[in-house]
Coordinates of C-alpha atoms in Angstrom, one line a residue:
C1 CA 0.0 0.0 0.0
T2 CA 3.1 2.1 0.2
A3 CA 6.8 1.8 -0.6
T4 CA 7.5 0.5 2.9
E5 CA 4.2 -1.0 4.2
F6 CA 2.0 -3.9 3.1
C7 CA -1.3 -2.9 5.1
P8 CA -2.4 -6.5 5.6
S9 CA -5.7 -5.5 7.2
D10 CA -6.8 -3.0 4.5
T11 CA -9.6 -3.9 2.1
V12 CA -9.3 -4.6 -1.5
T13 CA -10.8 -2.6 -4.2
R14 CA -12.2 -4.0 -7.5
E15 CA -9.5 -2.2 -9.4
Q16 CA -6.8 -3.6 -7.1
M17 CA -8.3 -7.2 -7.7
A18 CA -8.2 -6.5 -11.4
A19 CA -4.4 -5.7 -11.1
F20 CA -3.8 -8.9 -8.9
L21 CA -5.5 -11.1 -11.4
V22 CA -3.8 -9.8 -14.6
R23 CA -0.4 -10.2 -12.8
A24 CA -1.2 -13.6 -11.2
F25 CA -2.3 -15.1 -14.6
S26 CA 0.1 -13.2 -16.8
L27 CA -2.8 -11.9 -18.9
S28 CA -2.3 -9.5 -21.7
A29 CA -4.6 -7.7 -24.0
S30 CA -4.9 -6.2 -27.4
N31 CA -6.3 -2.6 -27.9
L32 CA -9.9 -2.5 -27.6
A33 CA -12.0 -0.8 -30.3
S34 CA -14.1 0.8 -27.5
E35 CA -13.8 1.0 -23.9
P36 CA -16.1 -1.2 -22.1
F37 CA -16.5 0.9 -19.0
T38 CA -17.3 4.6 -18.5
D39 CA -16.0 4.9 -14.9
D40 CA -12.3 3.7 -15.2
D41 CA -10.9 6.5 -16.9
G42 CA -8.0 8.0 -15.1
S43 CA -7.5 4.8 -12.9
V44 CA -4.0 3.7 -12.7
F45 CA -5.6 0.1 -13.1
E46 CA -7.7 1.0 -16.3
S47 CA -5.6 -1.4 -18.6
D48 CA -5.9 -4.2 -16.0
I49 CA -9.7 -3.7 -15.8
E50 CA -9.9 -3.8 -19.6
T51 CA -7.7 -6.8 -19.9
L52 CA -10.1 -8.6 -17.4
Y53 CA -12.9 -7.7 -19.6
Q54 CA -11.3 -9.0 -22.7
H55 CA -10.7 -12.3 -21.2
G56 CA -14.2 -12.7 -19.9
I57 CA -13.3 -12.4 -16.3
T58 CA -15.5 -9.5 -15.6
T59 CA -18.6 -7.9 -17.1
G60 CA -18.5 -4.9 -14.6
C61 CA -20.9 -4.0 -11.9
T62 CA -23.4 -2.8 -14.5
A63 CA -23.4 -3.1 -18.3
T64 CA -21.3 0.2 -18.5
K65 CA -19.5 0.5 -15.2
F66 CA -16.8 -1.4 -13.4
C67 CA -17.1 0.5 -10.0
P68 CA -13.2 0.4 -9.6
S69 CA -13.1 2.0 -6.2
D70 CA -15.8 -0.3 -4.6
I71 CA -14.6 -2.9 -2.2
V72 CA -14.4 -6.4 -3.7
T73 CA -16.8 -8.7 -2.0
R74 CA -15.9 -12.2 -1.2
E75 CA -18.7 -13.3 -3.7
Q76 CA -17.1 -11.1 -6.4
M77 CA -13.6 -12.4 -5.6
A78 CA -14.8 -15.9 -6.0
A79 CA -16.6 -15.1 -9.3
F80 CA -13.3 -13.5 -10.6
L81 CA -11.2 -16.4 -9.6
V82 CA -13.6 -19.0 -11.1
R83 CA -13.6 -17.4 -14.4
A84 CA -9.8 -16.7 -14.3
L85 CA -9.0 -20.3 -13.4
S86 CA -11.3 -21.6 -16.3
L87 CA -8.9 -19.9 -18.7
R88 CA -6.2 -22.3 -17.6

């Protein structure tokens, strides 16, 4: 969470979860013709979010939003992992 701290009791956001999954599964993406989500512009994790979308790991919290700063729930985390693991 900082250069010198891990912050083990902090919560995880949906955008951070996207980054974890992209790195853990070494996912890459090609350029999208259009952006799938309207609320991830400016996020440092925008490319990770869009990579998850390209791989079918997320469809967002609505049809047009990812809700990047929302806390990822255990149920969402499980869904992300099930979809990511089925890629392997």
